[in-house]
PDB file of N, CA and C in Angstrom:
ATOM      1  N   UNK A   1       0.728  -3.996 -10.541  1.00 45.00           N
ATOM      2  CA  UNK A   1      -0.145  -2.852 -10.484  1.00 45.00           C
ATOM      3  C   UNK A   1       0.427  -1.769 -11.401  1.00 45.00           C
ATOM      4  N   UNK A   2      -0.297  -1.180 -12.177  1.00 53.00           N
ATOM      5  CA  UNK A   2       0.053  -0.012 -13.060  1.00 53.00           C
ATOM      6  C   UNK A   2       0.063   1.194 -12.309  1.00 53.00           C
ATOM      7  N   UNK A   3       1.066   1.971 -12.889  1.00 83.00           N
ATOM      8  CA  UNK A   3       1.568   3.243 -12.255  1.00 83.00           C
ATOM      9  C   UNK A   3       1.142   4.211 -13.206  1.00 83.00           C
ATOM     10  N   UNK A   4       0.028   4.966 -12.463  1.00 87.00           N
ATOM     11  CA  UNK A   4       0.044   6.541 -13.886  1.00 87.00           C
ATOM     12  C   UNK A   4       0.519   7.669 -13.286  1.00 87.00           C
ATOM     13  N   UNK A   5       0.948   8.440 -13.825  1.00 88.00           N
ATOM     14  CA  UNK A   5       1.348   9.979 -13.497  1.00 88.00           C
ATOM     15  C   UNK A   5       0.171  11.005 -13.298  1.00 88.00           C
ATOM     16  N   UNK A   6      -0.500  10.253 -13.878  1.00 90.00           N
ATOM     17  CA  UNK A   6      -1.851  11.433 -13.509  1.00 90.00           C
ATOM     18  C   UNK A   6      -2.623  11.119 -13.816  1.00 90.00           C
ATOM     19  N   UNK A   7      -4.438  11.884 -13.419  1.00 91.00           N
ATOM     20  CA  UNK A   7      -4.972  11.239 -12.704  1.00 91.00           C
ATOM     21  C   UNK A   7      -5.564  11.043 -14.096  1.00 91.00           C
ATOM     22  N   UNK A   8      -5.748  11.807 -14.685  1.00 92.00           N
ATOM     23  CA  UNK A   8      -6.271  11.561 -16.215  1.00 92.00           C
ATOM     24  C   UNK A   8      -6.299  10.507 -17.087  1.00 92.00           C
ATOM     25  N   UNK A   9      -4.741   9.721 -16.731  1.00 90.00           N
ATOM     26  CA  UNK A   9      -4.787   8.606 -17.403  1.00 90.00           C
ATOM     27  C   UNK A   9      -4.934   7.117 -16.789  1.00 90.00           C
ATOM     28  N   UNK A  10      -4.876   7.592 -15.260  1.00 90.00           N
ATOM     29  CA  UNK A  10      -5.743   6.620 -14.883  1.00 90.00           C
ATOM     30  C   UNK A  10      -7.340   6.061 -15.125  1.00 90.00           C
ATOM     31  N   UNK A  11      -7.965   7.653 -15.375  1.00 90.00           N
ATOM     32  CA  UNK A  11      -9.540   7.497 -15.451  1.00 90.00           C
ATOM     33  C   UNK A  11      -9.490   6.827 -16.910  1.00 90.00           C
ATOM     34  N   UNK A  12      -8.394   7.350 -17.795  1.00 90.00           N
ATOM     35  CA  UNK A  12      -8.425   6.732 -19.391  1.00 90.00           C
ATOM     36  C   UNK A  12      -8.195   5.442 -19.290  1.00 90.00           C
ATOM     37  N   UNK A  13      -7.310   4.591 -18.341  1.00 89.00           N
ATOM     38  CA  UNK A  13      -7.148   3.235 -18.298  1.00 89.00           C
ATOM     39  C   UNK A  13      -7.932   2.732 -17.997  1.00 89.00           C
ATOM     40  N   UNK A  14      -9.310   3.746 -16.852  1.00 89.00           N
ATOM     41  CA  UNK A  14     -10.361   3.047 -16.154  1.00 89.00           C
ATOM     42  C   UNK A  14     -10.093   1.826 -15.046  1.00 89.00           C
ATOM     43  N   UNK A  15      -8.534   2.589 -14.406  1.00 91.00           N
ATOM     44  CA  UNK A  15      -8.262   1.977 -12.944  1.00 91.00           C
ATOM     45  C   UNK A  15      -8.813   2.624 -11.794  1.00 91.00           C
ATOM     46  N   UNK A  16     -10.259   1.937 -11.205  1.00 93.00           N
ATOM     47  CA  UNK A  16     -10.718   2.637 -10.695  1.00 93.00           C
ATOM     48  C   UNK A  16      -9.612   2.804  -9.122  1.00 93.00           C
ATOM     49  N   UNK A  17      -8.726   1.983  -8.689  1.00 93.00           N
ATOM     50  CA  UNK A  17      -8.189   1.755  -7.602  1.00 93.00           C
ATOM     51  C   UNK A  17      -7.123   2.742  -7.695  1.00 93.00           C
ATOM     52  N   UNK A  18      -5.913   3.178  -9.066  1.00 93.00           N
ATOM     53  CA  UNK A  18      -5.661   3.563  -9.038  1.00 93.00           C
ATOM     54  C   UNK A  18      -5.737   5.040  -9.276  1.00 93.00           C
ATOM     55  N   UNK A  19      -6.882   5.424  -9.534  1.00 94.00           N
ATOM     56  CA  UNK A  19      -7.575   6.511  -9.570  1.00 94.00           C
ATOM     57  C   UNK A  19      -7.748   7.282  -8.012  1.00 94.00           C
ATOM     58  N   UNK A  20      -8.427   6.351  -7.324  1.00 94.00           N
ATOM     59  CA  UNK A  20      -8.738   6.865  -5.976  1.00 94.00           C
ATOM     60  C   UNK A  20      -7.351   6.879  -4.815  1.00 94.00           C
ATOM     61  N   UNK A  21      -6.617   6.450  -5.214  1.00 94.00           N
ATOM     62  CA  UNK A  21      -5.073   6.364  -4.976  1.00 94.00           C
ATOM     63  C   UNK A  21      -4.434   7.761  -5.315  1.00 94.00           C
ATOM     64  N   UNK A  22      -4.502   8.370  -6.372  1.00 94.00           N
ATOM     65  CA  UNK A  22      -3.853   9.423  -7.061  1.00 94.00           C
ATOM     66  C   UNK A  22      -5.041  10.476  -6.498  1.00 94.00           C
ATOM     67  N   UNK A  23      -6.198  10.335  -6.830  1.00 94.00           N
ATOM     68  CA  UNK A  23      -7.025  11.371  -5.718  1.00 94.00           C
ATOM     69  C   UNK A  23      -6.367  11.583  -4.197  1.00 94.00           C
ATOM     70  N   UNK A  24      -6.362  10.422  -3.600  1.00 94.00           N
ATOM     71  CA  UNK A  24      -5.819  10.558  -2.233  1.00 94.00           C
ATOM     72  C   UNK A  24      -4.432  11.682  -1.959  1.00 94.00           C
ATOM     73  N   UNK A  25      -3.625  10.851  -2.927  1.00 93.00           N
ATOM     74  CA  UNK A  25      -2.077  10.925  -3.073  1.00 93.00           C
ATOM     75  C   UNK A  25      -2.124  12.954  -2.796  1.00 93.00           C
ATOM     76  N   UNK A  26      -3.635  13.582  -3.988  1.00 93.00           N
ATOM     77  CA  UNK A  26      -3.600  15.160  -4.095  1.00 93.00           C
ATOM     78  C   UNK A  26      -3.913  15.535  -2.995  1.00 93.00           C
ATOM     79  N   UNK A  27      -4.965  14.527  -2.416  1.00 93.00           N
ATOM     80  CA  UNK A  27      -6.094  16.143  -1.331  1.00 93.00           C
ATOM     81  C   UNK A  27      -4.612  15.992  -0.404  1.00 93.00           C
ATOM     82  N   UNK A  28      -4.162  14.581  -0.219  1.00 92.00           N
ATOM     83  CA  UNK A  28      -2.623  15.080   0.997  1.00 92.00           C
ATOM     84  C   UNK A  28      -2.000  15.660   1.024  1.00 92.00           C
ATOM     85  N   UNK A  29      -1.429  16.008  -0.322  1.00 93.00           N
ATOM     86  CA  UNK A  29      -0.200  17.226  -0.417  1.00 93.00           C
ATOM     87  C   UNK A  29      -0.908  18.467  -0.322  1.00 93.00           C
ATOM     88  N   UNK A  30      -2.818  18.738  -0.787  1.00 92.00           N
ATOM     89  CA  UNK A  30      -3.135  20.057  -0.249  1.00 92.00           C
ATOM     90  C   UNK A  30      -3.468  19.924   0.846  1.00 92.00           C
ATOM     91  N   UNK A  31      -3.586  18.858   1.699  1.00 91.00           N
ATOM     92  CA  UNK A  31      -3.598  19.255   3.178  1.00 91.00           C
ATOM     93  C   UNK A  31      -2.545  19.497   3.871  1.00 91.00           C
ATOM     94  N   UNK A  32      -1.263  19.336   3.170  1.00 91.00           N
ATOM     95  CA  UNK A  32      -0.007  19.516   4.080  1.00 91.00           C
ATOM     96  C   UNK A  32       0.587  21.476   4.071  1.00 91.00           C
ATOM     97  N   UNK A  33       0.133  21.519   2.312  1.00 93.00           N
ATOM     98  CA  UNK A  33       0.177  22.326   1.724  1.00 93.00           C
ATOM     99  C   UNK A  33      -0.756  23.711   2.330  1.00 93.00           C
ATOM    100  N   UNK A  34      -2.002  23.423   1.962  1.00 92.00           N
ATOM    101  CA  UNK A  34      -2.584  24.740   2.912  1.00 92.00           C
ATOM    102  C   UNK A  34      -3.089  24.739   4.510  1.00 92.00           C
ATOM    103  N   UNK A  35      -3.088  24.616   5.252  1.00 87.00           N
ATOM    104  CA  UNK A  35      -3.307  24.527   6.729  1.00 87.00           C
ATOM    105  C   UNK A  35      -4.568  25.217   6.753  1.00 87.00           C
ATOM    106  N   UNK A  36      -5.355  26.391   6.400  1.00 91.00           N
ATOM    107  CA  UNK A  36      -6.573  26.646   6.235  1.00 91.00           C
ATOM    108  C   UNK A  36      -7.852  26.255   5.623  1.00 91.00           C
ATOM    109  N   UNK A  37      -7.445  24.744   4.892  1.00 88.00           N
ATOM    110  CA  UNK A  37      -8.513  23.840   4.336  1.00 88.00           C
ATOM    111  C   UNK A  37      -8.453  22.760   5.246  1.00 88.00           C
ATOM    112  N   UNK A  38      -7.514  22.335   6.157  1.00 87.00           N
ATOM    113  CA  UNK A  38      -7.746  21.397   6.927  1.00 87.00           C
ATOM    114  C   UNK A  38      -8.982  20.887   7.158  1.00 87.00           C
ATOM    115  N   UNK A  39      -9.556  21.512   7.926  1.00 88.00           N
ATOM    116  CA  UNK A  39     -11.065  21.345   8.069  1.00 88.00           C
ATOM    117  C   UNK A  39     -12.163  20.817   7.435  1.00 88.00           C
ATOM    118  N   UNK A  40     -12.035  21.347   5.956  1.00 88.00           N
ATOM    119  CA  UNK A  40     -12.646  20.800   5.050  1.00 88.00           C
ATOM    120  C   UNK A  40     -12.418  19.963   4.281  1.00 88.00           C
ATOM    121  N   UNK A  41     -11.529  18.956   4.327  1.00 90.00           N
ATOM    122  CA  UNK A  41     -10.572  18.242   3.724  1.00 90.00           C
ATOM    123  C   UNK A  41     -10.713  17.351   4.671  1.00 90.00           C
ATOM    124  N   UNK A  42     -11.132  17.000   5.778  1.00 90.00           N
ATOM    125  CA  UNK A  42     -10.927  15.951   6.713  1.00 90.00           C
ATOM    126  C   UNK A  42     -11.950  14.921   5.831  1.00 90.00           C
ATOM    127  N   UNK A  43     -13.404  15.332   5.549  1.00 91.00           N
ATOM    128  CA  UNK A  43     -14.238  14.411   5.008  1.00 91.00           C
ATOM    129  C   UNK A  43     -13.743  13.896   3.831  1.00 91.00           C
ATOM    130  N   UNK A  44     -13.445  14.467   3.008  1.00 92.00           N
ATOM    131  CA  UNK A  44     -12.848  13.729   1.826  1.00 92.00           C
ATOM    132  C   UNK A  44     -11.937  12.808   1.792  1.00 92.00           C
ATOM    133  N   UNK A  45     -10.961  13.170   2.838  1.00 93.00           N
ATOM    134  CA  UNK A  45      -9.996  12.262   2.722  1.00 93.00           C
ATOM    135  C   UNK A  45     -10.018  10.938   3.334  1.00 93.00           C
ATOM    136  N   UNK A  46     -11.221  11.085   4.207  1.00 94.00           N
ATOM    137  CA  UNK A  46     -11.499   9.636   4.723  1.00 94.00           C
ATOM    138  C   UNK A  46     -12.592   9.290   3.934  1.00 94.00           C
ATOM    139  N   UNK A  47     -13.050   9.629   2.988  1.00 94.00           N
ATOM    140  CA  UNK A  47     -13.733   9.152   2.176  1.00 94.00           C
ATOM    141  C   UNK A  47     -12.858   8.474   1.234  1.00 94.00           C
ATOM    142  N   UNK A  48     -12.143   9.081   0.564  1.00 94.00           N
ATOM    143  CA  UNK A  48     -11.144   8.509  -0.515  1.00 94.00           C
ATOM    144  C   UNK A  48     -10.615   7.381   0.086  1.00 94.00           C
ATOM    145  N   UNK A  49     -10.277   7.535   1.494  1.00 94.00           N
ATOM    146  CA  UNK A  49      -9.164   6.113   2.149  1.00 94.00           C
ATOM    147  C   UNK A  49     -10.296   5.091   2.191  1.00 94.00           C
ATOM    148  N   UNK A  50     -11.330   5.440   2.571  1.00 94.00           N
ATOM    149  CA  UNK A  50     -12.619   4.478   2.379  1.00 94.00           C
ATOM    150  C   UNK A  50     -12.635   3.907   0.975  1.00 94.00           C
ATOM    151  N   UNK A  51     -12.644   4.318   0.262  1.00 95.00           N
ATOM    152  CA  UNK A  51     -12.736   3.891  -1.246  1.00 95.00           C
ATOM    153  C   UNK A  51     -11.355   3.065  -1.641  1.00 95.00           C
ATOM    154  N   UNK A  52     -10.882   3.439  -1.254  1.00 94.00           N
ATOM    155  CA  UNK A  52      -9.039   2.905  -1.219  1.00 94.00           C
ATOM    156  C   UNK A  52      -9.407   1.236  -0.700  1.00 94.00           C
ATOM    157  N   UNK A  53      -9.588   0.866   0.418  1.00 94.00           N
ATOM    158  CA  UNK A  53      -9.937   0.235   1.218  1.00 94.00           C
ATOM    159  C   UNK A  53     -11.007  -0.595   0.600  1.00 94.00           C
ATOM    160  N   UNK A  54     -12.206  -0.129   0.197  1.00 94.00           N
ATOM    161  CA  UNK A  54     -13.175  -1.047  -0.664  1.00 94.00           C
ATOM    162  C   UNK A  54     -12.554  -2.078  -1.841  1.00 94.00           C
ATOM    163  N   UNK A  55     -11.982  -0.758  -2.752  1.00 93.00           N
ATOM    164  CA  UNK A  55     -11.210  -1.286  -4.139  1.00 93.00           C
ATOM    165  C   UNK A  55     -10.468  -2.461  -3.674  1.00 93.00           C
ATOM    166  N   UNK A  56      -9.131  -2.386  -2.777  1.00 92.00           N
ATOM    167  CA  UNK A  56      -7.964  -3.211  -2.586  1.00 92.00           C
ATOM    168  C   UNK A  56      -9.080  -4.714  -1.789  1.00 92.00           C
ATOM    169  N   UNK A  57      -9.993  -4.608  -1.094  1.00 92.00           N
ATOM    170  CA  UNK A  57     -10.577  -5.299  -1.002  1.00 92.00           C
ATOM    171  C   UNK A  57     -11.564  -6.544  -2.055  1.00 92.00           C
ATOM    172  N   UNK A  58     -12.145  -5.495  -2.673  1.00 89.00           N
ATOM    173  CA  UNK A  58     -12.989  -6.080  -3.767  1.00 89.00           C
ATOM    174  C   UNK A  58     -11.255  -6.869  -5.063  1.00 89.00           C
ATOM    175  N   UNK A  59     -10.413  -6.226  -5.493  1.00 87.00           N
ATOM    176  CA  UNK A  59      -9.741  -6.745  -6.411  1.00 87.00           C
ATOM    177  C   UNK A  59      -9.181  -8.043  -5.472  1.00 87.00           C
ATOM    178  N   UNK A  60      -8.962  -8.504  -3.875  1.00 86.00           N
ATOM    179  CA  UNK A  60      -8.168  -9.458  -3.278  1.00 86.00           C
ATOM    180  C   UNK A  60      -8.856 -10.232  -3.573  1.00 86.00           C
ATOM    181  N   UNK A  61     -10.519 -10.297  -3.176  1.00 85.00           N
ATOM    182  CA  UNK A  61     -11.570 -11.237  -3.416  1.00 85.00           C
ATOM    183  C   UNK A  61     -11.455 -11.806  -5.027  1.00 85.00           C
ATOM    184  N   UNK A  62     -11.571 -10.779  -6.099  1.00 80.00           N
ATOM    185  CA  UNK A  62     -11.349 -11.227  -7.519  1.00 80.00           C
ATOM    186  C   UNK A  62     -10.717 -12.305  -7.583  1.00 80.00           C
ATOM    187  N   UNK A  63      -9.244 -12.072  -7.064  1.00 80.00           N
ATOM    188  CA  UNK A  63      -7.991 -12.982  -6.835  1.00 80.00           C
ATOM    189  C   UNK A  63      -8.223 -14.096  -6.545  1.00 80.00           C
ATOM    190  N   UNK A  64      -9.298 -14.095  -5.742  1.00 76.00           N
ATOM    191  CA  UNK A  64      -9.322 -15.658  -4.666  1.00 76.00           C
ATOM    192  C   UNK A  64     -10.590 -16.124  -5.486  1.00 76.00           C
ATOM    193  N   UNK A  65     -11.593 -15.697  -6.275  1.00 66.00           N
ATOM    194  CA  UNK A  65     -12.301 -16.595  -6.753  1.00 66.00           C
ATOM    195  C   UNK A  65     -11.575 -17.289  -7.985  1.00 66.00           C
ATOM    196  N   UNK A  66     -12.919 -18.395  -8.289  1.00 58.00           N
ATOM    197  CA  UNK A  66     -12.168 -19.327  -8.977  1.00 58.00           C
ATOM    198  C   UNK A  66     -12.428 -19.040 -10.108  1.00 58.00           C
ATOM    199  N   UNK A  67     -11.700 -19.582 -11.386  1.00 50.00           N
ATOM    200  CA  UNK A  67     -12.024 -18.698 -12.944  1.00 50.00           C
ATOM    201  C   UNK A  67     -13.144 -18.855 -13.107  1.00 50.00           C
ATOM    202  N   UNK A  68     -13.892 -20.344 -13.115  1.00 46.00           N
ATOM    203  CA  UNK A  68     -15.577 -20.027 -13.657  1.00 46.00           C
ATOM    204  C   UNK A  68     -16.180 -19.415 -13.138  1.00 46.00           C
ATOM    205  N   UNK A  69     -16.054 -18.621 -12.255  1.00 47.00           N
ATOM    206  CA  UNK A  69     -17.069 -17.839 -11.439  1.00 47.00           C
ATOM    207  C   UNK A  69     -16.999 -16.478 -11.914  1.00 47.00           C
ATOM    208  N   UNK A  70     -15.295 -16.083 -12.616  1.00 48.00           N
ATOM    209  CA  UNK A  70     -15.431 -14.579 -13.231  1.00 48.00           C
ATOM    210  C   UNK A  70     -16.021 -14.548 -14.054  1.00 48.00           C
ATOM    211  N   UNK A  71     -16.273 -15.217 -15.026  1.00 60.00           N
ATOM    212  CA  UNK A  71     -16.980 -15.160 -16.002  1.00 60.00           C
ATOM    213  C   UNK A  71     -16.133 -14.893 -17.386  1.00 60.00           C
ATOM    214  N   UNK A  72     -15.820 -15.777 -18.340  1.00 66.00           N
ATOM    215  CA  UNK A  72     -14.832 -15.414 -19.266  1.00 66.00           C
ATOM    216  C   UNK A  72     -15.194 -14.639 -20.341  1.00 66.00           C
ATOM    217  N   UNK A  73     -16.692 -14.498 -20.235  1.00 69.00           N
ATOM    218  CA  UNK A  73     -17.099 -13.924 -21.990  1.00 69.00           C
ATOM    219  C   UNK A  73     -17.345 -14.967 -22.626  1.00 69.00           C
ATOM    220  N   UNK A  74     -17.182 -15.775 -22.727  1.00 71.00           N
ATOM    221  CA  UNK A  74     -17.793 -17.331 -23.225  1.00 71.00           C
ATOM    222  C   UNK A  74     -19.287 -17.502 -23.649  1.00 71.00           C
ATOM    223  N   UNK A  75     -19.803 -16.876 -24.943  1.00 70.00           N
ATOM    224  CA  UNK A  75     -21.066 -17.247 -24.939  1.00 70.00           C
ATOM    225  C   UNK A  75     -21.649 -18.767 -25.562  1.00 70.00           C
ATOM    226  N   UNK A  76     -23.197 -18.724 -24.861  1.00 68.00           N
ATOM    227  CA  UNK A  76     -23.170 -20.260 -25.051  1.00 68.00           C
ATOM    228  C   UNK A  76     -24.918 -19.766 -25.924  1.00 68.00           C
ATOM    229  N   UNK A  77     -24.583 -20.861 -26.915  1.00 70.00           N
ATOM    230  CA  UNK A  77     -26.183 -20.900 -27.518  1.00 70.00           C
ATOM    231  C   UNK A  77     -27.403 -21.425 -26.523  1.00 70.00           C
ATOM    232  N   UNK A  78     -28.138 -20.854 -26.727  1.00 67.00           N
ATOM    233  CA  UNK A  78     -29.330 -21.329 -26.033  1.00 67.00           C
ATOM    234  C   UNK A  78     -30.193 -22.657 -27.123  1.00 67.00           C
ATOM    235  N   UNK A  79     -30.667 -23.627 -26.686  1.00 67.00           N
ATOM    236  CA  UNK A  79     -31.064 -24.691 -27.398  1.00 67.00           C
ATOM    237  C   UNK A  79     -32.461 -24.862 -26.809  1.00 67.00           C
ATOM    238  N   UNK A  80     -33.479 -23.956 -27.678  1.00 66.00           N
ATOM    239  CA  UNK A  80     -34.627 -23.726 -27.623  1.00 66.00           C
ATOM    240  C   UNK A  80     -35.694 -25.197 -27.382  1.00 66.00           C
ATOM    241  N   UNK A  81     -34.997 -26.080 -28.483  1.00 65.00           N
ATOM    242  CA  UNK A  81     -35.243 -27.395 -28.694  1.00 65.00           C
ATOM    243  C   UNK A  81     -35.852 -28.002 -27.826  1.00 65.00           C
ATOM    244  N   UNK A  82     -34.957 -28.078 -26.482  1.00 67.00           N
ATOM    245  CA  UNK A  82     -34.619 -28.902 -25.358  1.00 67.00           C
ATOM    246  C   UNK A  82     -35.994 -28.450 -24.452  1.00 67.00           C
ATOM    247  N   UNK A  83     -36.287 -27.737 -24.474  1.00 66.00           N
ATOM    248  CA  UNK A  83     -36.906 -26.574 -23.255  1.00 66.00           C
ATOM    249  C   UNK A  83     -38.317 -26.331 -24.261  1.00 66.00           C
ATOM    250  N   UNK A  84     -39.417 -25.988 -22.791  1.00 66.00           N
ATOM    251  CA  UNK A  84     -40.634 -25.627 -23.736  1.00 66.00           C
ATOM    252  C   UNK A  84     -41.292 -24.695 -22.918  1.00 66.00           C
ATOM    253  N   UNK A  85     -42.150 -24.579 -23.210  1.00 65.00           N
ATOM    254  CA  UNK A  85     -42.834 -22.969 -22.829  1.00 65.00           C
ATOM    255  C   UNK A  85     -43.451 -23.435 -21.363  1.00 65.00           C
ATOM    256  N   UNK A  86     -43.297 -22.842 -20.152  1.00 65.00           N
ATOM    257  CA  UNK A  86     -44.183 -23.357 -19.396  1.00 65.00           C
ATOM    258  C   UNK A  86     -45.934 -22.994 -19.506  1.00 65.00           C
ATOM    259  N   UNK A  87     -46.614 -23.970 -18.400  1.00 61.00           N
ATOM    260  CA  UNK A  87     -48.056 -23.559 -18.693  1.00 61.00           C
ATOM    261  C   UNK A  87     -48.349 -23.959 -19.934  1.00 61.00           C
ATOM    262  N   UNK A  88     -47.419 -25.243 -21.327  1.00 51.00           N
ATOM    263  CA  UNK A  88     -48.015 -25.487 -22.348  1.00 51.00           C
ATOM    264  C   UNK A  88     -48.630 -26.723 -21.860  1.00 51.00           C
TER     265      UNK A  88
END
């Protein structure tokens, strides 16, 4: 897993997991930090852990499928030839 320092260059790497990780990582230290946003900070942050939770989910699944199913970029010609119009 890649480590960024901030959050900027996570969004530049376009890690969305570690993005919402480094989001998390902030609203915590301003919730520890100001005690008068508490309140408003509760939704977000279980939103973000929600998102946390999706990501680490969705990349385990990646893991466990099998390569032909990711899809490699592999394009294939279509062979018009073979195939005909339906309804001819």
């Amino acid at each position: 897993m890649a480590k960024y320092t901030t959050l900027s260059a996570a969004m530049d790497a376009g890690d969305e997991l570690a993005e919402a990780e480094i989001r998390y990582r902030l609203l915590a230290e301003t919730f520890t930090d100001m005690p008068q946003l508490r309140g408003n900070m509760n939704g977000q942050l279980e939103r973000v852990k929600a998102e946390i939770i999706r990501l680490r989910a969705a990349k385990a699944t990646a893991k466990k499928r099998p390569a032909a199913s990711t899809g490699d970029g592999t394009v294939v010609t279509f062979d018009s030839a073979r195939f005909r119009k339906s309804g001819a």
